[in-house]
Tab-separated table of C-alpha atoms in Angstrom:
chain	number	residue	atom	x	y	z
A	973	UNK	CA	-107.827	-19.397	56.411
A	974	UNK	CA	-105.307	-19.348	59.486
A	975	UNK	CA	-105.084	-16.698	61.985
A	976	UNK	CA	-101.746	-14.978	61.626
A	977	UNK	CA	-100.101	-14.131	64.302
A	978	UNK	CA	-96.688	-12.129	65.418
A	979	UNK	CA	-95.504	-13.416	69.111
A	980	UNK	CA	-93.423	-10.285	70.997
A	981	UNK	CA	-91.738	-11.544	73.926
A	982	UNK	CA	-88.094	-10.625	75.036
A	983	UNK	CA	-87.264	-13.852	76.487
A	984	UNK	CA	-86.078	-16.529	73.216
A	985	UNK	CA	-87.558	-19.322	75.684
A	986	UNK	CA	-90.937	-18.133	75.796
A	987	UNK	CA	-91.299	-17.360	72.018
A	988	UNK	CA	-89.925	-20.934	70.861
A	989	UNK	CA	-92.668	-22.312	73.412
A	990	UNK	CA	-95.339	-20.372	72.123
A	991	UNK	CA	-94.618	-21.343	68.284
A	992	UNK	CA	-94.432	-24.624	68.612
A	993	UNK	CA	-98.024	-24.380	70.582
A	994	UNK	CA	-99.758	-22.104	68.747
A	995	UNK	CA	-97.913	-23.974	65.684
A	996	UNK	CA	-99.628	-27.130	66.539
A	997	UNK	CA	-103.083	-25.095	65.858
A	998	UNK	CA	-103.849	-26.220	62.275
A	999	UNK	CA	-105.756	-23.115	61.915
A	1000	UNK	CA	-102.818	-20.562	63.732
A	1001	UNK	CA	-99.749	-19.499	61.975
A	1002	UNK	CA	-97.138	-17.511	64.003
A	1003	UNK	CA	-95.382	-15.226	60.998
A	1004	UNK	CA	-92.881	-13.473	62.747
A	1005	UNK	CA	-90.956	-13.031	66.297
A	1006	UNK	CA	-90.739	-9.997	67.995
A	1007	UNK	CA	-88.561	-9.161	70.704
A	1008	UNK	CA	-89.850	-5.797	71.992
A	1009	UNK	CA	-92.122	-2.937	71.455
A	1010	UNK	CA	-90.421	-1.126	68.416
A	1011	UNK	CA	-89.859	-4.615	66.527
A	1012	UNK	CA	-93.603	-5.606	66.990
A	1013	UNK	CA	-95.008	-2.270	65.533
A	1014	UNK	CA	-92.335	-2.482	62.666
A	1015	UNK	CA	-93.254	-5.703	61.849
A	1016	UNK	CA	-97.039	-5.401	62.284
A	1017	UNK	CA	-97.001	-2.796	60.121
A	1018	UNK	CA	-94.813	-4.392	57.577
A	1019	UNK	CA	-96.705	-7.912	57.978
A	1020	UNK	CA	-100.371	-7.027	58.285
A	1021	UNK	CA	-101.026	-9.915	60.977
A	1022	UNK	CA	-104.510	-11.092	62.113
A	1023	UNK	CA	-102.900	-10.529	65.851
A	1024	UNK	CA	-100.323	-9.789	67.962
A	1025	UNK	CA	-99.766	-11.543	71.061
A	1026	UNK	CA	-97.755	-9.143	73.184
A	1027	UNK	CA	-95.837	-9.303	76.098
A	1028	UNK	CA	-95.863	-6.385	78.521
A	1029	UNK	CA	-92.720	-6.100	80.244
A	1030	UNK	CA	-90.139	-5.548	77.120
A	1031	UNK	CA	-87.243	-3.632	76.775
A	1032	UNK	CA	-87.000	-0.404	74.045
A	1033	UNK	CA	-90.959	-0.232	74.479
A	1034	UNK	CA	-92.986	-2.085	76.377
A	1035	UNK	CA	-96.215	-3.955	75.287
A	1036	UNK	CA	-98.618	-1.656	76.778
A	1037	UNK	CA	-97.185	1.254	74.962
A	1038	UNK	CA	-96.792	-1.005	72.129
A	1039	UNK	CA	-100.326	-1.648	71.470
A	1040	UNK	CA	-101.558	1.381	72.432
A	1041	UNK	CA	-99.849	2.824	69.180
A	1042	UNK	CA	-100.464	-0.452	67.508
A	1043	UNK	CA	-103.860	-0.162	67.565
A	1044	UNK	CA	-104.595	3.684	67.140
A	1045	UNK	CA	-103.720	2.981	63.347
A	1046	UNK	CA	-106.553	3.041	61.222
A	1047	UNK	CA	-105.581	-0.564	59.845
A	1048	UNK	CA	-104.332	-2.827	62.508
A	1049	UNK	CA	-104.403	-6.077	64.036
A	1050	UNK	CA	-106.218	-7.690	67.094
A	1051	UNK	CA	-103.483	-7.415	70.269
A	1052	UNK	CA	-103.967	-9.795	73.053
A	1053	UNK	CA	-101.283	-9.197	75.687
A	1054	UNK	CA	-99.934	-12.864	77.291
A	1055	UNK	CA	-98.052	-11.603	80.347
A	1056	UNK	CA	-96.826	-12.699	83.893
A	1057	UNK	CA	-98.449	-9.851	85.414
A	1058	UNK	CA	-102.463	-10.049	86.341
A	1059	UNK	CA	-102.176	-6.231	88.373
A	1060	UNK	CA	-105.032	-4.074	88.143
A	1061	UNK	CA	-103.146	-0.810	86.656
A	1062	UNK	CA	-101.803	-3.305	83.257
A	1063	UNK	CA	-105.210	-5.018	82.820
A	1064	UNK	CA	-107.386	-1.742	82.706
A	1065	UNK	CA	-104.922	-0.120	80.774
A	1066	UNK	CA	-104.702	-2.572	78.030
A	1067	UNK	CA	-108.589	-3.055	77.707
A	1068	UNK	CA	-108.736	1.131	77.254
A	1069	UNK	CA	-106.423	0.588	75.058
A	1070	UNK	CA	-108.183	-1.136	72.567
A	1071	UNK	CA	-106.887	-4.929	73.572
A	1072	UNK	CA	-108.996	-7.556	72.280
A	1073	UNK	CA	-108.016	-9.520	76.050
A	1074	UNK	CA	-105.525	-9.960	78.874
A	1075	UNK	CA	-104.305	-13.477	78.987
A	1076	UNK	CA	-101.651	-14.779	81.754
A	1077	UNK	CA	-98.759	-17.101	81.307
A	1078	UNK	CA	-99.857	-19.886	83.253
A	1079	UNK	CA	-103.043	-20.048	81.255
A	1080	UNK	CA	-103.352	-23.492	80.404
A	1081	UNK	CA	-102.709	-24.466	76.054
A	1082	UNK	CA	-105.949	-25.213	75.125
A	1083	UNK	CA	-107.255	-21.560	76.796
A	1084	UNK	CA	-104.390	-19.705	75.328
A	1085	UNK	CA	-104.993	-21.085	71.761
A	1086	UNK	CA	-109.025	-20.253	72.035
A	1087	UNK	CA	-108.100	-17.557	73.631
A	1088	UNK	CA	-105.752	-16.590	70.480
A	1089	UNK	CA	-109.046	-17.767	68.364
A	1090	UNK	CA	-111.368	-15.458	70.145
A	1091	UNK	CA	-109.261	-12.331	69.765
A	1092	UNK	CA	-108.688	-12.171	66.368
A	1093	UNK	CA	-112.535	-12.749	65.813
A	1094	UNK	CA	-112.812	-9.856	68.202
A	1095	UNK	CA	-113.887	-10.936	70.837
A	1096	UNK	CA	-112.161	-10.055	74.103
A	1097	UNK	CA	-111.510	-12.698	76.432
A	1098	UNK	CA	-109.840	-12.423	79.804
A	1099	UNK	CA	-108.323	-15.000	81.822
A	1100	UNK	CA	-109.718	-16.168	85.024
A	1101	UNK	CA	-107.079	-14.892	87.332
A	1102	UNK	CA	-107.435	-11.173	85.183
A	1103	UNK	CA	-111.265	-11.368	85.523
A	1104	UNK	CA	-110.783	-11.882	89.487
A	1105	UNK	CA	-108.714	-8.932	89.502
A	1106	UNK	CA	-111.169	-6.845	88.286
A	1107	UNK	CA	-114.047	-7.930	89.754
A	1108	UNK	CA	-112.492	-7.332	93.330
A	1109	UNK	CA	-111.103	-4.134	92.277
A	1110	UNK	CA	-114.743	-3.015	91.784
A	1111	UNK	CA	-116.518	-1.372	93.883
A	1112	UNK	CA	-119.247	-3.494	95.844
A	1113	UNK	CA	-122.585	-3.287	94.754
A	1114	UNK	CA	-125.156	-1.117	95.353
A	1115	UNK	CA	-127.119	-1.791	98.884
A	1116	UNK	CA	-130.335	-0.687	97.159
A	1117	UNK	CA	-130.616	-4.690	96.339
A	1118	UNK	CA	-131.832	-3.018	92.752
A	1119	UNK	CA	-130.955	-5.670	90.248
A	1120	UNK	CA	-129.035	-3.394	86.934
A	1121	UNK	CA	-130.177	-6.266	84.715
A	1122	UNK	CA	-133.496	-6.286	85.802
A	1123	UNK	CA	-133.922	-4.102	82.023
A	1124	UNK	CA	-132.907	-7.512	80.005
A	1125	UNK	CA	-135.504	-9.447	78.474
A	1126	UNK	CA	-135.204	-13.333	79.380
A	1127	UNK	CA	-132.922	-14.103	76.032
A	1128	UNK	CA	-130.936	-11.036	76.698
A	1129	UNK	CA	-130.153	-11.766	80.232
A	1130	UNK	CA	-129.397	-15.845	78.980
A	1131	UNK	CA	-126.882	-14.261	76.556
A	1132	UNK	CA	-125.511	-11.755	79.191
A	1133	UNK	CA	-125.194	-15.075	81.423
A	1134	UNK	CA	-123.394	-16.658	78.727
A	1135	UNK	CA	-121.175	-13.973	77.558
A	1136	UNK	CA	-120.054	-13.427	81.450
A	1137	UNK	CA	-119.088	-17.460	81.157
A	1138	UNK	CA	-116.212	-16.485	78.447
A	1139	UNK	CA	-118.199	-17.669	75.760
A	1140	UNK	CA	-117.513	-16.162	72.300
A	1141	UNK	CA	-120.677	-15.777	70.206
A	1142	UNK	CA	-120.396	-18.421	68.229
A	1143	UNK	CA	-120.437	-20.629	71.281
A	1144	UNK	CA	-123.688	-18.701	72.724
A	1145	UNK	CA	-125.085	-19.321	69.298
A	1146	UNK	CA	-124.921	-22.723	69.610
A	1147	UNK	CA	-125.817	-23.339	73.621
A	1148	UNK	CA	-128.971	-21.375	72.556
A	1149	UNK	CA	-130.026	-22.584	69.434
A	1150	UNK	CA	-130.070	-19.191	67.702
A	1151	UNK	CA	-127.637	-18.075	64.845
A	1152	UNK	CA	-124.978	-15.735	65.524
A	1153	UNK	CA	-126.399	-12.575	63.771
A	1154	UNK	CA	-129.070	-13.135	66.477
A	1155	UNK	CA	-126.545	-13.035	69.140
A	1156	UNK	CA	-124.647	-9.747	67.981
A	1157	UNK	CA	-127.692	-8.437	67.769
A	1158	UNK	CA	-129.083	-8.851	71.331
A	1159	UNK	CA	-125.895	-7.708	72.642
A	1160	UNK	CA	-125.937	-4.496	70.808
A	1161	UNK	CA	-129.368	-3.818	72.728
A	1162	UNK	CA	-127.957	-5.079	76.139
A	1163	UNK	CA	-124.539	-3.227	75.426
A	1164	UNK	CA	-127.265	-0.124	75.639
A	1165	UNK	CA	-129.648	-0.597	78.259
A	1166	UNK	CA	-127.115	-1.674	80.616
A	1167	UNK	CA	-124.890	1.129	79.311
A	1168	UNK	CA	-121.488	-0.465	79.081
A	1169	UNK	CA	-118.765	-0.721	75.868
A	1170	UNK	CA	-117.435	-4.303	75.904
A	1171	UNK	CA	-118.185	-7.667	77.404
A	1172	UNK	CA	-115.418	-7.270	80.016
A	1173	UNK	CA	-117.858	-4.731	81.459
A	1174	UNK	CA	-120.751	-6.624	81.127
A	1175	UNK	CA	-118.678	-9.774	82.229
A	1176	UNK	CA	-117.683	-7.565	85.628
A	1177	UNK	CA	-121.402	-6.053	85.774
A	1178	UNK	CA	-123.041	-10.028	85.597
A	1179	UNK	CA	-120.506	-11.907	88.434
A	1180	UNK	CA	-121.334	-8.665	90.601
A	1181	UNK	CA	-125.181	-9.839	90.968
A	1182	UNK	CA	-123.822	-13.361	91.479
């Protein structure tokens, strides 16, 4: 089955680009244009898509505000916001949000299309500039020298590894020889002894120790 997907963009350019990539996917089907906020709720709604991919700076209603009502429907799609703007304030508001990731423009194709894959399986992925962002908008580690994953059993803390990486957890799966049932289900137990909500947190908590 292909992932469906509405683009919202305002600029014509970048949504013609963005079709004919993600068009080029043989398992991605782009369903609809969007050219700001209101439109891509109306036609989410209307549609049903696997995903949105949203732009944040839009006129009407921007993306942020977008998704945020997007996704506080009971029924609604994956959002992954593809934007020109990596600033703190955007990213953390768009993971509390509910986004499946952050993704910038100048991500490379073959990123932004497993990045499109990875979202609508729900799993969030950020970008590598976004993930900086974060990481030095944290504060700096505890002088204590205590490790916070010193709790993880060796597989846990492998997976944790892996997870920080970007990996979705199909691809942990595989780089570990376990199935993926077995992955979901050692993150659910790191998820609580490390006391954090999504793998952008554990992804921030991991390159910390690094």
């Amino acid at each position: 089955m292909s992932i469906r997907v509405i683009i919202a963009d305002d600029e014509s350019l970048m949504r013609s680009g963005l079709k004919l990539l993600l068009g080029a996917a043989t398992d991605i089907e782009v369903i609809a244009e969007a050219v700001d906020g209101v439109e891509a709720i109306d036609l989410a709604r209307r549609l049903s898509p696997d995903l949105v991919l949203m732009d944040i700076r839009m006129p009407r209603l921007d993306g942020l505000e977008a998704a945020q009502t997007l996704l506080s429907d009971p029924e609604h799609p994956q959002v992954l916001m593809l934007t020109a703007f990596g600033t703190d304030d955007f990213i953390h508001r768009a993971l509390q949000s509910g986004a499946a990731g952050y993704i910038l423009k100048d991500t490379p194709p073959e990123e932004l299309i497993n990045a499109v894959r990875a979202a609508a399986d729900g799993t969030r992925t950020l970008s590598a500039t976004a993930l900086a962002t974060l990481m030095s908008s944290r504060p700096a580690a505890s002088a204590s020298g205590q490790d916070p994953l010193a709790t993880l059993s060796t597989r846990e803390r492998e997976i944790a590894e892996a997870v920080a990486q970007g990996l979705t957890n199909a691809q942990v799966a595989r780089s570990l020889f376990v199935s993926t049932a077995t992955v979901k289900t050692h993150l659910a137990r790191i998820f609580d002894k490390l006391e954090v909500t999504s793998r952008v947190q554990l992804a921030l908590l991991v390159n910390a120790r690094r």
